CSV table of C-alpha atoms in Angstrom, one decimal:
chain,number,residue,atom,x,y,z
A,1,ARG,CA,-3.8,8.2,-2.5
A,2,VAL,CA,-0.2,9.3,-3.6
A,3,ARG,CA,1.7,7.6,-7.0
A,4,GLU,CA,4.8,9.0,-7.0
A,5,ASP,CA,7.9,7.9,-8.8
A,6,PHE,CA,12.0,6.7,-7.0
A,7,THR,CA,14.7,5.4,-8.9
A,8,LEU,CA,16.1,1.5,-7.9
A,9,SER,CA,19.6,1.8,-7.7
A,10,GLY,CA,20.3,-2.2,-7.8
A,11,VAL,CA,19.8,-3.2,-4.6
A,12,GLU,CA,17.6,-5.5,-2.7
A,13,SER,CA,15.7,-3.4,0.5
A,14,TYR,CA,14.9,0.6,0.3
A,15,THR,CA,14.5,3.1,3.1
A,16,ILE,CA,10.5,5.3,2.7
A,17,GLY,CA,9.3,7.9,4.8
A,18,THR,CA,11.2,11.2,5.9
A,19,GLY,CA,15.0,11.4,5.9
A,20,GLY,CA,14.7,7.5,4.3
A,21,THR,CA,16.3,6.1,0.5
A,22,PHE,CA,12.6,7.0,-0.6
A,23,ASN,CA,11.6,10.8,1.7
A,24,THR,CA,8.6,10.9,1.2
A,25,ALA,CA,5.5,10.2,3.5
A,26,ARG,CA,5.8,6.7,5.4
A,27,PRO,CA,2.4,5.4,3.4
A,28,VAL,CA,0.5,3.1,5.2
A,29,ALA,CA,0.0,1.3,2.9
A,30,ILE,CA,0.8,0.1,-1.0
A,31,LEU,CA,-1.5,-0.5,-3.6
A,32,GLN,CA,0.2,-0.6,-6.5
A,33,ALA,CA,3.3,-0.9,-8.0
A,34,TYR,CA,5.2,-1.2,-11.6
A,35,THR,CA,8.6,-0.7,-12.9
A,36,SER,CA,10.0,0.4,-15.5
A,37,LEU,CA,12.8,2.5,-18.0
A,38,GLY,CA,12.9,5.7,-19.9
A,39,ASN,CA,8.6,5.0,-21.2
A,40,VAL,CA,8.8,0.9,-21.1
A,41,LYS,CA,6.0,-0.1,-19.1
A,42,TYR,CA,8.2,-3.9,-17.4
A,43,ASN,CA,6.1,-5.0,-14.7
A,44,ASP,CA,3.5,-4.8,-12.4
A,45,LEU,CA,5.0,-6.1,-9.5
A,46,ASN,CA,3.3,-9.2,-7.0
A,47,ILE,CA,2.5,-7.2,-3.7
A,48,ILE,CA,3.7,-10.1,-1.5
A,49,ASN,CA,3.8,-11.3,2.5
A,50,ASP,CA,7.4,-11.8,4.6
A,51,VAL,CA,6.7,-15.1,4.4
A,52,THR,CA,6.3,-15.4,0.7
A,53,TYR,CA,9.0,-13.5,0.0
A,54,GLN,CA,12.3,-15.3,1.9
A,55,ARG,CA,10.6,-17.9,0.0
A,56,ALA,CA,11.1,-16.2,-3.3
A,57,LYS,CA,14.7,-15.7,-2.3
A,58,LEU,CA,15.8,-19.4,-2.4
A,59,GLU,CA,17.3,-18.3,-5.5
A,60,ILE,CA,19.7,-15.9,-3.5
A,61,GLY,CA,21.7,-13.6,-6.1
A,62,LEU,CA,18.7,-13.9,-8.0
A,63,ASN,CA,19.2,-10.0,-10.4
A,64,GLY,CA,17.3,-8.9,-13.3
A,65,SER,CA,13.4,-7.7,-13.4
A,66,PRO,CA,11.5,-7.1,-10.0
A,67,LEU,CA,8.4,-8.5,-10.1
A,68,TYR,CA,7.6,-9.2,-6.6
A,69,LEU,CA,7.9,-6.4,-3.8
A,70,ASN,CA,7.7,-6.5,-0.3
A,71,TYR,CA,6.6,-3.5,2.1
A,72,ASP,CA,6.8,-4.2,6.4
A,73,ASN,CA,5.4,-1.0,6.7
A,74,ASN,CA,7.8,-0.1,10.0
A,75,TYR,CA,8.2,3.4,11.8
A,76,PRO,CA,9.7,5.5,11.7
A,77,LEU,CA,11.3,4.2,8.7
A,78,GLY,CA,8.6,1.5,6.2
A,79,THR,CA,11.6,-1.0,4.2
A,80,ILE,CA,10.7,-1.6,0.5
A,81,ARG,CA,11.9,-5.2,-0.7
A,82,VAL,CA,11.8,-6.4,-4.1
A,83,TYR,CA,13.0,-9.5,-5.9
A,84,PRO,CA,14.9,-9.9,-9.0
A,85,ILE,CA,17.4,-8.1,-7.6
A,86,PRO,CA,17.1,-4.7,-10.4
A,87,ASN,CA,20.0,-4.7,-12.9
A,88,VAL,CA,19.1,-1.5,-13.7
A,89,GLY,CA,18.2,2.2,-13.0
A,90,TYR,CA,14.5,1.5,-13.4
A,91,THR,CA,11.9,3.3,-11.9
A,92,LEU,CA,9.5,2.1,-9.2
A,93,THR,CA,6.0,3.3,-9.6
A,94,LEU,CA,4.0,2.8,-5.9
A,95,LEU,CA,0.4,4.2,-5.1
A,96,SER,CA,0.4,4.3,-2.2
A,97,GLU,CA,-1.9,5.7,0.8
A,98,LYS,CA,-0.3,8.2,3.2
A,99,PRO,CA,-1.9,9.1,6.6
A,100,LEU,CA,-3.8,12.8,7.0
A,101,THR,CA,-0.8,15.2,8.6
A,102,GLU,CA,-1.2,18.2,9.3
A,103,LEU,CA,-4.7,18.6,10.4
A,104,THR,CA,-7.0,21.1,12.2
A,105,LEU,CA,-10.0,22.5,12.2
A,106,ASP,CA,-11.1,25.3,10.2
A,107,THR,CA,-9.4,22.4,7.4
A,108,VAL,CA,-12.2,21.8,5.0
A,109,ILE,CA,-11.4,18.4,3.5
A,110,SER,CA,-14.0,15.6,0.5
A,111,TYR,CA,-14.6,12.3,2.1
A,112,PRO,CA,-16.9,10.4,0.0
A,113,PRO,CA,-20.0,9.2,0.0
A,114,GLY,CA,-20.8,7.9,4.5
A,115,TRP,CA,-17.4,8.6,5.4
A,116,GLU,CA,-18.2,11.6,7.3
A,117,ARG,CA,-21.2,9.6,9.5
A,118,ALA,CA,-18.5,7.0,9.8
A,119,ILE,CA,-16.2,9.3,11.1
A,120,ILE,CA,-17.9,11.5,13.5
A,121,TYR,CA,-20.7,8.8,15.3
A,122,ASN,CA,-17.2,6.5,15.9
A,123,LEU,CA,-14.6,9.2,17.4
A,124,ALA,CA,-17.8,9.9,19.3
A,125,MET,CA,-17.3,5.6,20.5
A,126,GLU,CA,-14.0,6.6,20.5
A,127,ILE,CA,-14.6,9.9,23.3
A,128,VAL,CA,-17.5,9.2,25.3
A,129,GLY,CA,-15.8,7.6,28.4
A,130,GLU,CA,-13.2,10.6,28.6
A,131,TYR,CA,-16.5,12.7,29.1
A,132,GLY,CA,-17.7,10.1,31.7
A,133,GLN,CA,-21.3,9.5,29.5
A,134,GLN,CA,-22.8,6.1,28.1
A,135,LEU,CA,-22.6,5.4,24.2
A,136,ASP,CA,-26.6,4.7,24.0
A,137,ALA,CA,-27.2,2.0,21.7
A,138,LEU,CA,-28.6,3.8,18.3
A,139,THR,CA,-25.3,5.5,18.8
A,140,MET,CA,-23.2,2.3,19.0
A,141,LYS,CA,-24.9,0.9,15.9
A,142,ILE,CA,-24.5,3.9,13.5
A,143,ALA,CA,-20.5,3.8,14.2
A,144,THR,CA,-20.6,-0.4,13.3
A,145,ASP,CA,-23.1,0.4,10.5
A,146,SER,CA,-21.2,3.5,8.9
A,147,LEU,CA,-17.7,2.3,9.5
A,148,ASN,CA,-18.9,-1.4,8.0
A,149,SER,CA,-21.0,0.3,4.7
A,150,ILE,CA,-17.4,1.8,4.4
A,151,LYS,CA,-15.3,-1.8,4.4
A,152,MET,CA,-17.4,-3.3,2.0
A,153,ASN,CA,-16.7,-0.5,-0.8
A,154,VAL,CA,-13.4,-0.6,0.3
A,155,ALA,CA,-13.4,-3.9,-0.1
A,156,LYS,CA,-15.9,-4.4,-3.0
A,157,ASN,CA,-12.4,-2.4,-5.0
A,158,THR,CA,-9.8,-3.8,-4.2
A,159,SER,CA,-8.1,-7.1,-6.9
A,160,MET,CA,-8.2,-10.7,-5.2
A,161,ASP,CA,-6.2,-11.2,-8.9
A,162,SER,CA,-2.0,-12.1,-7.8
A,163,LYS,CA,0.5,-14.5,-10.7
A,164,PRO,CA,0.9,-17.8,-8.3
A,165,MET,CA,4.5,-18.4,-6.6
A,166,GLY,CA,7.0,-19.6,-9.1
A,167,THR,CA,5.0,-19.1,-12.4
A,168,HIS,CA,5.3,-15.9,-15.3
A,169,GLY,CA,1.8,-15.2,-14.8
A,170,ASP,CA,0.7,-13.2,-18.0
A,171,PHE,CA,2.6,-13.1,-21.3
A,172,ASN,CA,5.5,-10.4,-21.0
A,173,ILE,CA,6.8,-9.2,-24.3
A,174,TYR,CA,10.5,-8.3,-22.9
A,175,ARG,CA,10.3,-12.0,-20.5
A,176,GLY,CA,8.5,-13.9,-22.5
A,177,TRP,CA,6.8,-16.6,-20.1
């Protein structure tokens, strides 16, 4: 997970990735986003899907402090859209997951518990056919169980909180209710 700051320049959409408006490694996923101005944090942005984003844009031309963020994860450049369109140069802070890059055989990586087992056994499932071998039931079970364990741990740490569309959600001292 990587936390990065970018400057919003008063437009609706920004490309992200190497050579994009936000010149950084293209995120696999954006987990959290908020805007700030100077030392003042304004809004936690609701990360929404494409359909919800199009619904939010019914008030065309609305400018102000962004409340919503949509990320399309295209390749090689993803696109981040914010709404309302920023009316000043807010700082956008993103917490995102980035892909592993430049991994070599001698690279040392620290994984959370269970990840090494999942990687090894799922790699075995992935490449067994290339070596003309059959995968035994125990290896398949370990691969499946270890990957499911990781998915459960990740899901357990994912927030389901969201502000309903069309409402202001929690009170914000700068925006009111």
